[in-house]
XYZ file of C-alpha atoms in Angstrom:
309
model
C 0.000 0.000 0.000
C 1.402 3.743 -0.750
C 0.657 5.872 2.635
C 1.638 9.244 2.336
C 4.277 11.017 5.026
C 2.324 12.978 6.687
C 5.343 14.475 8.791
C 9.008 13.668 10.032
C 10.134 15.232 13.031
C 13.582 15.031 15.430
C 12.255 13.503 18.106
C 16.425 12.774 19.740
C 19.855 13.437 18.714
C 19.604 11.359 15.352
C 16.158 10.044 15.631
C 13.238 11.276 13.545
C 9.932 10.609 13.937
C 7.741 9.420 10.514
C 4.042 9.440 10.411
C 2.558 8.268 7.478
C -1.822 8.010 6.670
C -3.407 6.631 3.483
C -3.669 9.385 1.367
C -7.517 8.986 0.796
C -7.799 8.696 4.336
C -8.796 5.325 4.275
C -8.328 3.083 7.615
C -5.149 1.414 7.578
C -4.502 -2.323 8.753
C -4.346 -3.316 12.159
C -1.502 -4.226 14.269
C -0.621 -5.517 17.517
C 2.373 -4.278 19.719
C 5.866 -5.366 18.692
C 4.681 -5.483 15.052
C 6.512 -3.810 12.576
C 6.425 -2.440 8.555
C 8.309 -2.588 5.412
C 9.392 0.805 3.741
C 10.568 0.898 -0.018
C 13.064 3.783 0.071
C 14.591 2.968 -3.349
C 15.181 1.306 -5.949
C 16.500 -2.296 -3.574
C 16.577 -0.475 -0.764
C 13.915 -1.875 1.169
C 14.246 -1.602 5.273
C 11.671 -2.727 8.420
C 11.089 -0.718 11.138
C 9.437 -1.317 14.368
C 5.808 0.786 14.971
C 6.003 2.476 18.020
C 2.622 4.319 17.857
C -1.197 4.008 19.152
C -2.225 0.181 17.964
C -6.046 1.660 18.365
C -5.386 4.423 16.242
C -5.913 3.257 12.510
C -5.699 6.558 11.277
C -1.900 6.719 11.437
C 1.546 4.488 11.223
C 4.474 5.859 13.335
C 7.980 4.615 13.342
C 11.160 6.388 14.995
C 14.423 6.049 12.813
C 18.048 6.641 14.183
C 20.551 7.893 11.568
C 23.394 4.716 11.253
C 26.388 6.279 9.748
C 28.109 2.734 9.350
C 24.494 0.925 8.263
C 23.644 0.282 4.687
C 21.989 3.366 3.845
C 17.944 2.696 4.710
C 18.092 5.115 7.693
C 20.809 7.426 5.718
C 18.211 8.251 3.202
C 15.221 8.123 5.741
C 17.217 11.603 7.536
C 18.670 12.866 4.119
C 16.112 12.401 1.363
C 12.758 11.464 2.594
C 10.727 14.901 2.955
C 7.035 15.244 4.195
C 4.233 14.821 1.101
C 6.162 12.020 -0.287
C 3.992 8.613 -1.446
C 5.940 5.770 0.162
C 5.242 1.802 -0.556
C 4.811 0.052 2.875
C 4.061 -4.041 3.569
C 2.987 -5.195 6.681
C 2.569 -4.734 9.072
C 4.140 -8.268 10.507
C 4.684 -9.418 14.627
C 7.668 -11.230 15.176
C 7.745 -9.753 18.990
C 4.521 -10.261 20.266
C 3.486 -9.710 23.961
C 2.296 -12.964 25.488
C 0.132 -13.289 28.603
C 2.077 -13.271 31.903
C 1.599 -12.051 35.343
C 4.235 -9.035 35.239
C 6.649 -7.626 32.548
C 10.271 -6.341 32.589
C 11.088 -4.339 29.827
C 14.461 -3.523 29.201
C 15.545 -1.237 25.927
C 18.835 -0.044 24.632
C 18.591 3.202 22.592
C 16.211 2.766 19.864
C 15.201 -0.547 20.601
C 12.489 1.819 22.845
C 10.299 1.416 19.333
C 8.388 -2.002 19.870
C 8.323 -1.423 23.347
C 5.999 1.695 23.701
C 3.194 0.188 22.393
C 3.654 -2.708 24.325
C 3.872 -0.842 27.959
C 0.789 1.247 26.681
C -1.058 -2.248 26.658
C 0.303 -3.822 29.991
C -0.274 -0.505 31.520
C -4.022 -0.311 30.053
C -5.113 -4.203 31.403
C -3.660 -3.218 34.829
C -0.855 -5.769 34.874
C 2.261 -5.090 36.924
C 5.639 -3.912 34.544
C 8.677 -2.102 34.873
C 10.945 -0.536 32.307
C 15.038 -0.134 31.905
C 15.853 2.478 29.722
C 19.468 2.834 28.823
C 20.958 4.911 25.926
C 24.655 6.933 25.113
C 23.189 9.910 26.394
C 19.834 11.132 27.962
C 19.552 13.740 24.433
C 19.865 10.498 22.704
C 17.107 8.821 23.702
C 13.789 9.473 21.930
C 10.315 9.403 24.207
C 11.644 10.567 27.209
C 8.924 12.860 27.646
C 6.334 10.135 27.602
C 8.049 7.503 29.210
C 9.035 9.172 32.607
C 5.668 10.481 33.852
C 4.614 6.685 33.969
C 6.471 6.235 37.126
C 7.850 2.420 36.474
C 10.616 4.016 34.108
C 14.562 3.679 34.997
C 16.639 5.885 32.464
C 19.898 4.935 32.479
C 22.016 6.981 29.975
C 25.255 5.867 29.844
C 27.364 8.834 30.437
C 25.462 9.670 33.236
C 24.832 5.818 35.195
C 27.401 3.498 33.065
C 25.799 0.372 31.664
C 23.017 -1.265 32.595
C 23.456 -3.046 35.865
C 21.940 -6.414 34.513
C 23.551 -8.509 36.997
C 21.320 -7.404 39.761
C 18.377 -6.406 37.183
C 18.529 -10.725 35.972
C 20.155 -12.104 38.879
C 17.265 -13.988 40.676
C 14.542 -15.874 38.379
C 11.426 -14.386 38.403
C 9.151 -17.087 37.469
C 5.788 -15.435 36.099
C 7.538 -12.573 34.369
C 7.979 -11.839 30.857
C 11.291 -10.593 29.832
C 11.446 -8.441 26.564
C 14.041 -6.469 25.406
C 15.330 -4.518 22.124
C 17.943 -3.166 21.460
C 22.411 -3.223 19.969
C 23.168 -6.777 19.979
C 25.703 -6.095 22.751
C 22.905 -5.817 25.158
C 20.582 -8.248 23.998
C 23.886 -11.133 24.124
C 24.509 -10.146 27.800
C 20.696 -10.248 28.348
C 20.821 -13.787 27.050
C 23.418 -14.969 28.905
C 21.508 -13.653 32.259
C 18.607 -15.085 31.572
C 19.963 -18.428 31.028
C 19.145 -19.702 33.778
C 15.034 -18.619 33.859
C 12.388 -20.647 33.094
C 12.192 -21.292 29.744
C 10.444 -18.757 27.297
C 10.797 -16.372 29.784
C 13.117 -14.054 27.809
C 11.364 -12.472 24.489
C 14.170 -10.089 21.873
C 14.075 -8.234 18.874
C 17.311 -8.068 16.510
C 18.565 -5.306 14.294
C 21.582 -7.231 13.313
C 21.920 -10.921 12.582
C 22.988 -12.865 15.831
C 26.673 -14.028 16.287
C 27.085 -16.949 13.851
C 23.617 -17.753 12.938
C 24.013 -18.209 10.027
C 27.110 -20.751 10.472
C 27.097 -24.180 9.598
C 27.529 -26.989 6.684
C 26.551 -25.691 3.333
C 25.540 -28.647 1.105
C 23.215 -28.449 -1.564
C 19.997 -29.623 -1.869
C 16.718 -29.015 -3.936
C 13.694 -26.723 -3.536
C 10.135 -27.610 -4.860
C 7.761 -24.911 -5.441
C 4.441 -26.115 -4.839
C 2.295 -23.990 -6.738
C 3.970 -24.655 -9.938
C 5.583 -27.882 -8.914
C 8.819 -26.257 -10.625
C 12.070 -27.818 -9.011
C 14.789 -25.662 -8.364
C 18.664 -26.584 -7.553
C 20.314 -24.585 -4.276
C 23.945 -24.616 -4.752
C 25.979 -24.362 -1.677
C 27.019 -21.013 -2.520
C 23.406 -19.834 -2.851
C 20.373 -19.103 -0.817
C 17.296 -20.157 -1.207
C 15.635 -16.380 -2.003
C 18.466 -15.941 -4.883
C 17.347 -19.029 -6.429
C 13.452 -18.300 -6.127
C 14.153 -14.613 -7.961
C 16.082 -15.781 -10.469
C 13.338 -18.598 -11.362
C 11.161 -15.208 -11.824
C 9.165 -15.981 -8.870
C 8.261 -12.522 -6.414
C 9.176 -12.856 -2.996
C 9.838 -9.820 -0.676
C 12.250 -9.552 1.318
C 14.066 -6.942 3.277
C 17.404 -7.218 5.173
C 18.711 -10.500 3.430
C 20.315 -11.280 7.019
C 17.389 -12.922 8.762
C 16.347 -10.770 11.023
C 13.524 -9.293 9.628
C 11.052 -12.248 8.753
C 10.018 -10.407 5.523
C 10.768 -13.244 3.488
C 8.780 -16.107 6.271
C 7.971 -18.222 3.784
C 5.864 -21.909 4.623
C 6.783 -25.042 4.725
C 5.314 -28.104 3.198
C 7.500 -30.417 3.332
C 11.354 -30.859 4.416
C 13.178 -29.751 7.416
C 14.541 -26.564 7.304
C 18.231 -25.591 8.756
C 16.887 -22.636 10.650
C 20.319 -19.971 10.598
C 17.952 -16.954 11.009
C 17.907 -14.330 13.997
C 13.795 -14.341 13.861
C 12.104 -17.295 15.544
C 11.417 -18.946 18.757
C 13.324 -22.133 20.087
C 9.490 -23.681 19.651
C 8.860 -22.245 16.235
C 11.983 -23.698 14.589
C 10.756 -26.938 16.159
C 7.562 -26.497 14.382
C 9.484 -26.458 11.007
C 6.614 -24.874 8.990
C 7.769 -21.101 8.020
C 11.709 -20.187 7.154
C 13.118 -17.469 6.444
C 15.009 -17.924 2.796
C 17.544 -15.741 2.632
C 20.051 -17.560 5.148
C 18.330 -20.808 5.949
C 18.761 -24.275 4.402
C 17.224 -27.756 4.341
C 18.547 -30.644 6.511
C 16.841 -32.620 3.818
C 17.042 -33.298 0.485
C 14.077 -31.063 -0.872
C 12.078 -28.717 0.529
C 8.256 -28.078 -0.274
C 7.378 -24.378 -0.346
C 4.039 -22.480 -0.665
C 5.940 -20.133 -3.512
């Protein structure tokens, strides 16, 4: 769908704000927190962000973007070129980091990994259910939302030149068995959240990536065959190649987005086969499952995979 940007607005030191409406002012799909949509900047340049808006509010899509010198230039030509009036194609939006029930929720964000989690304190907050956020960031000018956040009164901020890192020794230290851990943010906090969380009960601890995680993607690299079930079309994956390189050069349309796994834009389902999972995306219980992959870094343990392409 082409929404039109309403505005874009510094919202932080290297953080704008983008709110974008149908142009006929037609509703626009619904989401749930943690969800997030697919911008077409350009010509391949095609980059997710998370929704940090009102979920109730299908009026309007809002998503905060921080300028990444050293990324590969989505949010360069969100802050450089992007102006308000422009007609931009968005997909989604898609939930890879849904809330799930549980009696109390720690949140714990690192800069702008604050994005998915707004909406998601705005529901806890709203069915009464206990929570408690962890806000760190390089410095308190930094971080975007400040403003809304620290009325709530459950808020820690914790910029780093003013409190050092996150204490998450004492913050993870002692298993809190009914809570729901979630937490976004550089992988640098998310791998140390990881490792203090290992020993909680299990599917306690909820993340979102922005980067692939540490060797993911690692492993054997045989090749092996893809079937395309709705044109029964059989397709050879060399070791060298992915399964969404072979699919678009068979002329078939898939989307996709980051081409690292950690966006889920190209989930694709599985009919058949089992899958090598190598992405950054799903749950422990998901890759179990074995009936979605994402296809631009996973493989097949088997011989052929069936896909609904």
């Amino acid at each position: 769908m082409k929404l039109l940007l309403e505005s874009k607005k510094p919202i932080a030191d290297g953080v704008v704000l983008l709110t974008l409406r149908h142009p006929d002012g037609h509703p626009l799909p619904a989401w749930t927190p943690g969800a997030h949509v697919d911008l077409e900047l350009g010509d391949d340049l095609v980059r997710q962000y998370s929704l940090c808006g009102d979920p109730h509010d299908n009026t309007v899509l809002q998503v905060a973007v921080l300028r990444e010198p050293d990324g590969r230039g989505g949010s360069q030509y969100v802050h450089d070129v992007l102006t308000a009036g422009q007609l931009i194609e968005v997909h989604g939006p898609r939930n890879h980091f849904a809330l799930v029930e549980a009696e109390r929720y720690l949140f714990i964000a690192g800069g702008i990994g604050i994005t998915p989690i707004l909406p998601m304190i705005a529901e806890v907050a709203a069915a009464g259910h206990d929570w408690r956020l962890v806000y760190g960031g390089r410095t308190r000018s930094s971080m975007a939302f400040l403003d809304e956040l620290e009325p709530l009164g459950r808020v820690e901020i914790r910029p780093q030149d003013e409190a050092g890192l996150l204490d998450l020794a004492t913050l993870l230290g002692e298993p809190a068995p009914g809570t729901a851990v979630y937490c976004c943010g550089p992988e640098g906090l998310l791998t140390a959240v990881e490792q203090h969380c290992a020993q909680w009960p299990a599917g306690t601890l909820h993340v979102e990536r922005f980067a692939p995680k540490p060797d993911a993607a690692q492993g054997p690299r045989q090749g092996f065959e893809v079937e395309l079930s709705q044109s029964g079309e059989v397709l050879r994956v060399e070791p060298d190649e992915s399964v969404l390189e072979v699919v678009e050069r068979a002329g078939v349309p898939v989307l996709s987005s980051c081409q690292e796994g950690t966006c889920g834009t190209c989930e694709t389902v599985v009919l058949a086969g089992t899958p090598d999972h190598r992405d950054s995306v799903l749950t422990d219980d998901e890759r179990e499952n074995g009936d979605v992959m994402m296809i631009c870094v996973s493989r097949s343990r088997s011989p052929r995979l069936v896909l609904d392409l």
